[in-house]
């Protein structure tokens, strides 16, 4: 069932065991996931840590997939990140989806605010603006969001929470 920014009661907490958190870069997926982890105690996995090396190179695709499969085989998990090549795999395995479906400006502001700060979800500190990455963010809603929505409709049997504003996501967390 798809919930559009609706508050939920504490009864849902017991049903959430395998959760994916998706959204445009800068939407706050990792921050939301850390808060959810703190509230629930469910183990948290960041796709960026599975994919990137500290020297900004990527791991082999087979290594990334193996790391992800190992996480998914656990009884409970929160996995934050997009990585469209594995989105359907995660959708098949999860029971709950949180989609932070924010405007481009909100996401660009999120990227600006995190620049230069250490993050637990990345193996390095982002100190400079990456033009290609910024273009990806600017084009996310027209190039990537339609596929995400298509997949969410295919997996509508999952509990899917789509938040359009940070306030809605925070209300969700506070309701737990």
PDB file of C-alpha atoms in Angstrom:
ATOM      1  CA  UNK A   1       0.000   0.000   0.000  1.00  0.00           C
ATOM      2  CA  UNK A   2       1.304   3.448  -0.854  1.00  0.00           C
ATOM      3  CA  UNK A   3       1.072   6.149   1.812  1.00  0.00           C
ATOM      4  CA  UNK A   4       1.604   9.721   0.693  1.00  0.00           C
ATOM      5  CA  UNK A   5       2.991  11.642   3.634  1.00  0.00           C
ATOM      6  CA  UNK A   6       0.515  10.135   6.087  1.00  0.00           C
ATOM      7  CA  UNK A   7       1.351   9.697   9.738  1.00  0.00           C
ATOM      8  CA  UNK A   8       1.373   6.152  11.006  1.00  0.00           C
ATOM      9  CA  UNK A   9       0.839   4.666  14.425  1.00  0.00           C
ATOM     10  CA  UNK A  10       3.283   2.609  16.447  1.00  0.00           C
ATOM     11  CA  UNK A  11       1.610  -0.617  15.259  1.00  0.00           C
ATOM     12  CA  UNK A  12       3.550  -0.326  11.992  1.00  0.00           C
ATOM     13  CA  UNK A  13       6.875  -0.494  13.801  1.00  0.00           C
ATOM     14  CA  UNK A  14       6.518  -4.207  14.424  1.00  0.00           C
ATOM     15  CA  UNK A  15       5.835  -4.844  10.725  1.00  0.00           C
ATOM     16  CA  UNK A  16       8.966  -3.045   9.521  1.00  0.00           C
ATOM     17  CA  UNK A  17      11.847  -5.501   9.356  1.00  0.00           C
ATOM     18  CA  UNK A  18      13.416  -4.988   5.911  1.00  0.00           C
ATOM     19  CA  UNK A  19      13.417  -1.361   4.878  1.00  0.00           C
ATOM     20  CA  UNK A  20      14.878   0.489   1.921  1.00  0.00           C
ATOM     21  CA  UNK A  21      15.286   4.257   1.925  1.00  0.00           C
ATOM     22  CA  UNK A  22      15.542   5.818  -1.522  1.00  0.00           C
ATOM     23  CA  UNK A  23      15.472   9.284  -3.055  1.00  0.00           C
ATOM     24  CA  UNK A  24      17.500  11.809  -4.976  1.00  0.00           C
ATOM     25  CA  UNK A  25      21.036  12.456  -3.732  1.00  0.00           C
ATOM     26  CA  UNK A  26      20.883  15.186  -1.092  1.00  0.00           C
ATOM     27  CA  UNK A  27      17.381  14.239   0.042  1.00  0.00           C
ATOM     28  CA  UNK A  28      18.672  12.987   3.378  1.00  0.00           C
ATOM     29  CA  UNK A  29      18.424   9.223   2.927  1.00  0.00           C
ATOM     30  CA  UNK A  30      21.361   8.497   5.214  1.00  0.00           C
ATOM     31  CA  UNK A  31      20.256  10.953   7.889  1.00  0.00           C
ATOM     32  CA  UNK A  32      16.729   9.504   7.851  1.00  0.00           C
ATOM     33  CA  UNK A  33      18.145   5.963   7.924  1.00  0.00           C
ATOM     34  CA  UNK A  34      20.410   6.711  10.895  1.00  0.00           C
ATOM     35  CA  UNK A  35      17.452   8.132  12.827  1.00  0.00           C
ATOM     36  CA  UNK A  36      15.313   5.112  11.911  1.00  0.00           C
ATOM     37  CA  UNK A  37      18.123   2.785  12.985  1.00  0.00           C
ATOM     38  CA  UNK A  38      18.437   4.593  16.323  1.00  0.00           C
ATOM     39  CA  UNK A  39      14.681   4.311  16.934  1.00  0.00           C
ATOM     40  CA  UNK A  40      14.305   0.670  15.888  1.00  0.00           C
ATOM     41  CA  UNK A  41      17.688  -0.950  16.467  1.00  0.00           C
ATOM     42  CA  UNK A  42      17.425  -2.521  13.015  1.00  0.00           C
ATOM     43  CA  UNK A  43      20.911  -2.915  11.420  1.00  0.00           C
ATOM     44  CA  UNK A  44      21.776  -0.177   8.927  1.00  0.00           C
ATOM     45  CA  UNK A  45      23.653  -0.653   5.653  1.00  0.00           C
ATOM     46  CA  UNK A  46      24.751   2.211   3.383  1.00  0.00           C
ATOM     47  CA  UNK A  47      25.056   1.286  -0.305  1.00  0.00           C
ATOM     48  CA  UNK A  48      27.729   3.955  -0.776  1.00  0.00           C
ATOM     49  CA  UNK A  49      29.984   2.125   1.707  1.00  0.00           C
ATOM     50  CA  UNK A  50      29.413  -1.135  -0.168  1.00  0.00           C
ATOM     51  CA  UNK A  51      30.205   0.472  -3.537  1.00  0.00           C
ATOM     52  CA  UNK A  52      33.010   3.004  -2.947  1.00  0.00           C
ATOM     53  CA  UNK A  53      36.586   2.642  -1.767  1.00  0.00           C
ATOM     54  CA  UNK A  54      38.158   5.425   0.358  1.00  0.00           C
ATOM     55  CA  UNK A  55      40.269   6.519  -2.655  1.00  0.00           C
ATOM     56  CA  UNK A  56      37.063   7.265  -4.633  1.00  0.00           C
ATOM     57  CA  UNK A  57      37.370   4.192  -6.820  1.00  0.00           C
ATOM     58  CA  UNK A  58      34.555   1.676  -7.024  1.00  0.00           C
ATOM     59  CA  UNK A  59      34.671  -1.952  -6.020  1.00  0.00           C
ATOM     60  CA  UNK A  60      34.146  -4.650  -8.619  1.00  0.00           C
ATOM     61  CA  UNK A  61      30.464  -5.164  -9.481  1.00  0.00           C
ATOM     62  CA  UNK A  62      30.617  -8.720  -8.156  1.00  0.00           C
ATOM     63  CA  UNK A  63      31.955  -7.476  -4.803  1.00  0.00           C
ATOM     64  CA  UNK A  64      29.213  -4.851  -4.565  1.00  0.00           C
ATOM     65  CA  UNK A  65      26.520  -7.396  -5.389  1.00  0.00           C
ATOM     66  CA  UNK A  66      27.953  -9.923  -2.909  1.00  0.00           C
ATOM     67  CA  UNK A  67      27.965  -7.314  -0.139  1.00  0.00           C
ATOM     68  CA  UNK A  68      24.378  -6.389  -0.921  1.00  0.00           C
ATOM     69  CA  UNK A  69      23.199 -10.001  -1.088  1.00  0.00           C
ATOM     70  CA  UNK A  70      24.834 -10.686   2.292  1.00  0.00           C
ATOM     71  CA  UNK A  71      22.963  -7.741   3.821  1.00  0.00           C
ATOM     72  CA  UNK A  72      19.638  -8.730   2.246  1.00  0.00           C
ATOM     73  CA  UNK A  73      19.938 -12.273   3.598  1.00  0.00           C
ATOM     74  CA  UNK A  74      19.801 -10.910   7.145  1.00  0.00           C
ATOM     75  CA  UNK A  75      16.520 -11.141   9.018  1.00  0.00           C
ATOM     76  CA  UNK A  76      16.262  -7.378   9.539  1.00  0.00           C
ATOM     77  CA  UNK A  77      17.882  -4.417   7.801  1.00  0.00           C
ATOM     78  CA  UNK A  78      17.674  -0.836   6.693  1.00  0.00           C
ATOM     79  CA  UNK A  79      19.441  -0.190   3.383  1.00  0.00           C
ATOM     80  CA  UNK A  80      19.862   3.381   2.245  1.00  0.00           C
ATOM     81  CA  UNK A  81      20.809   4.395  -1.273  1.00  0.00           C
ATOM     82  CA  UNK A  82      19.618   4.415  -4.858  1.00  0.00           C
ATOM     83  CA  UNK A  83      21.806   2.367  -7.209  1.00  0.00           C
ATOM     84  CA  UNK A  84      19.156   1.648  -9.811  1.00  0.00           C
ATOM     85  CA  UNK A  85      20.981  -1.505 -10.945  1.00  0.00           C
ATOM     86  CA  UNK A  86      19.998  -3.179  -7.640  1.00  0.00           C
ATOM     87  CA  UNK A  87      16.781  -1.337  -6.816  1.00  0.00           C
ATOM     88  CA  UNK A  88      14.493  -4.102  -8.018  1.00  0.00           C
ATOM     89  CA  UNK A  89      16.475  -6.707  -6.048  1.00  0.00           C
ATOM     90  CA  UNK A  90      15.993  -4.633  -2.898  1.00  0.00           C
ATOM     91  CA  UNK A  91      12.313  -4.055  -3.659  1.00  0.00           C
ATOM     92  CA  UNK A  92      11.762  -7.800  -3.966  1.00  0.00           C
ATOM     93  CA  UNK A  93      13.410  -8.429  -0.593  1.00  0.00           C
ATOM     94  CA  UNK A  94      12.016  -5.548   1.487  1.00  0.00           C
ATOM     95  CA  UNK A  95       8.716  -5.168   3.295  1.00  0.00           C
ATOM     96  CA  UNK A  96       8.870  -1.371   3.593  1.00  0.00           C
ATOM     97  CA  UNK A  97       9.996   1.425   1.256  1.00  0.00           C
ATOM     98  CA  UNK A  98      10.630   5.019   2.252  1.00  0.00           C
ATOM     99  CA  UNK A  99      10.924   7.332  -0.755  1.00  0.00           C
ATOM    100  CA  UNK A 100      12.139  10.850   0.038  1.00  0.00           C
ATOM    101  CA  UNK A 101      10.552  12.491  -3.005  1.00  0.00           C
ATOM    102  CA  UNK A 102      11.745  16.064  -2.560  1.00  0.00           C
ATOM    103  CA  UNK A 103      12.230  18.954  -4.940  1.00  0.00           C
ATOM    104  CA  UNK A 104      15.553  19.493  -6.673  1.00  0.00           C
ATOM    105  CA  UNK A 105      16.180  22.649  -4.640  1.00  0.00           C
ATOM    106  CA  UNK A 106      15.749  20.781  -1.347  1.00  0.00           C
ATOM    107  CA  UNK A 107      18.238  18.141  -2.532  1.00  0.00           C
ATOM    108  CA  UNK A 108      20.768  20.697  -3.798  1.00  0.00           C
ATOM    109  CA  UNK A 109      20.528  22.480  -0.454  1.00  0.00           C
ATOM    110  CA  UNK A 110      21.126  19.155   1.320  1.00  0.00           C
ATOM    111  CA  UNK A 111      24.267  18.590  -0.738  1.00  0.00           C
ATOM    112  CA  UNK A 112      25.532  22.097   0.008  1.00  0.00           C
ATOM    113  CA  UNK A 113      24.980  21.658   3.772  1.00  0.00           C
ATOM    114  CA  UNK A 114      26.897  18.369   3.970  1.00  0.00           C
ATOM    115  CA  UNK A 115      29.937  19.546   1.994  1.00  0.00           C
ATOM    116  CA  UNK A 116      33.122  19.414   4.050  1.00  0.00           C
ATOM    117  CA  UNK A 117      31.566  17.382   6.854  1.00  0.00           C
ATOM    118  CA  UNK A 118      32.523  13.819   7.795  1.00  0.00           C
ATOM    119  CA  UNK A 119      29.731  11.319   7.082  1.00  0.00           C
ATOM    120  CA  UNK A 120      29.224   7.788   8.342  1.00  0.00           C
ATOM    121  CA  UNK A 121      27.717   6.782   4.993  1.00  0.00           C
ATOM    122  CA  UNK A 122      30.674   7.757   2.775  1.00  0.00           C
ATOM    123  CA  UNK A 123      34.327   6.695   2.946  1.00  0.00           C
ATOM    124  CA  UNK A 124      35.579  10.256   2.258  1.00  0.00           C
ATOM    125  CA  UNK A 125      34.672  13.887   2.888  1.00  0.00           C
ATOM    126  CA  UNK A 126      33.159  15.782  -0.024  1.00  0.00           C
ATOM    127  CA  UNK A 127      34.974  19.117  -0.158  1.00  0.00           C
ATOM    128  CA  UNK A 128      34.290  20.288  -3.676  1.00  0.00           C
ATOM    129  CA  UNK A 129      31.361  20.510  -6.023  1.00  0.00           C
ATOM    130  CA  UNK A 130      31.240  17.776  -8.658  1.00  0.00           C
ATOM    131  CA  UNK A 131      29.557  19.264 -11.726  1.00  0.00           C
ATOM    132  CA  UNK A 132      28.512  15.907 -13.141  1.00  0.00           C
ATOM    133  CA  UNK A 133      26.968  14.903  -9.808  1.00  0.00           C
ATOM    134  CA  UNK A 134      25.076  18.226  -9.555  1.00  0.00           C
ATOM    135  CA  UNK A 135      23.704  17.696 -13.088  1.00  0.00           C
ATOM    136  CA  UNK A 136      22.555  14.197 -12.065  1.00  0.00           C
ATOM    137  CA  UNK A 137      20.675  15.728  -9.119  1.00  0.00           C
ATOM    138  CA  UNK A 138      19.143  18.446 -11.293  1.00  0.00           C
ATOM    139  CA  UNK A 139      17.909  15.812 -13.756  1.00  0.00           C
ATOM    140  CA  UNK A 140      16.853  13.179 -11.186  1.00  0.00           C
ATOM    141  CA  UNK A 141      13.136  14.016 -11.189  1.00  0.00           C
ATOM    142  CA  UNK A 142      12.805  13.812 -14.971  1.00  0.00           C
ATOM    143  CA  UNK A 143      15.324  11.036 -15.700  1.00  0.00           C
ATOM    144  CA  UNK A 144      15.250   8.689 -12.680  1.00  0.00           C
ATOM    145  CA  UNK A 145      12.083   9.379 -10.717  1.00  0.00           C
ATOM    146  CA  UNK A 146       9.742   7.975 -13.428  1.00  0.00           C
ATOM    147  CA  UNK A 147      11.462   4.553 -13.228  1.00  0.00           C
ATOM    148  CA  UNK A 148      11.346   4.639  -9.429  1.00  0.00           C
ATOM    149  CA  UNK A 149       7.608   5.375  -9.523  1.00  0.00           C
ATOM    150  CA  UNK A 150       7.070   2.604 -12.073  1.00  0.00           C
ATOM    151  CA  UNK A 151       8.822   0.110  -9.804  1.00  0.00           C
ATOM    152  CA  UNK A 152       6.938   1.315  -6.733  1.00  0.00           C
ATOM    153  CA  UNK A 153       3.682   0.725  -8.592  1.00  0.00           C
ATOM    154  CA  UNK A 154       4.864  -2.793  -9.512  1.00  0.00           C
ATOM    155  CA  UNK A 155       5.632  -3.477  -5.843  1.00  0.00           C
ATOM    156  CA  UNK A 156       2.546  -1.799  -4.393  1.00  0.00           C
ATOM    157  CA  UNK A 157       2.062  -4.854  -2.145  1.00  0.00           C
ATOM    158  CA  UNK A 158       4.889  -3.434   0.002  1.00  0.00           C
ATOM    159  CA  UNK A 159       4.356  -0.713   2.594  1.00  0.00           C
ATOM    160  CA  UNK A 160       5.531   2.348   0.668  1.00  0.00           C
ATOM    161  CA  UNK A 161       5.877   5.757   2.280  1.00  0.00           C
ATOM    162  CA  UNK A 162       6.397   8.691  -0.065  1.00  0.00           C
ATOM    163  CA  UNK A 163       7.336  11.920   1.632  1.00  0.00           C
ATOM    164  CA  UNK A 164       7.259  15.204  -0.292  1.00  0.00           C
ATOM    165  CA  UNK A 165       8.689  17.322   2.545  1.00  0.00           C
ATOM    166  CA  UNK A 166      11.213  16.805   5.331  1.00  0.00           C
ATOM    167  CA  UNK A 167       8.465  17.653   7.825  1.00  0.00           C
ATOM    168  CA  UNK A 168       6.480  14.571   6.733  1.00  0.00           C
ATOM    169  CA  UNK A 169       9.520  12.307   7.125  1.00  0.00           C
ATOM    170  CA  UNK A 170      10.200  13.735  10.589  1.00  0.00           C
ATOM    171  CA  UNK A 171       6.552  13.217  11.616  1.00  0.00           C
ATOM    172  CA  UNK A 172       6.855   9.602  10.486  1.00  0.00           C
ATOM    173  CA  UNK A 173       9.946   9.097  12.650  1.00  0.00           C
ATOM    174  CA  UNK A 174       8.310  10.857  15.607  1.00  0.00           C
ATOM    175  CA  UNK A 175       5.261   8.573  15.301  1.00  0.00           C
ATOM    176  CA  UNK A 176       7.437   5.529  15.923  1.00  0.00           C
TER     177      UNK A 176
END
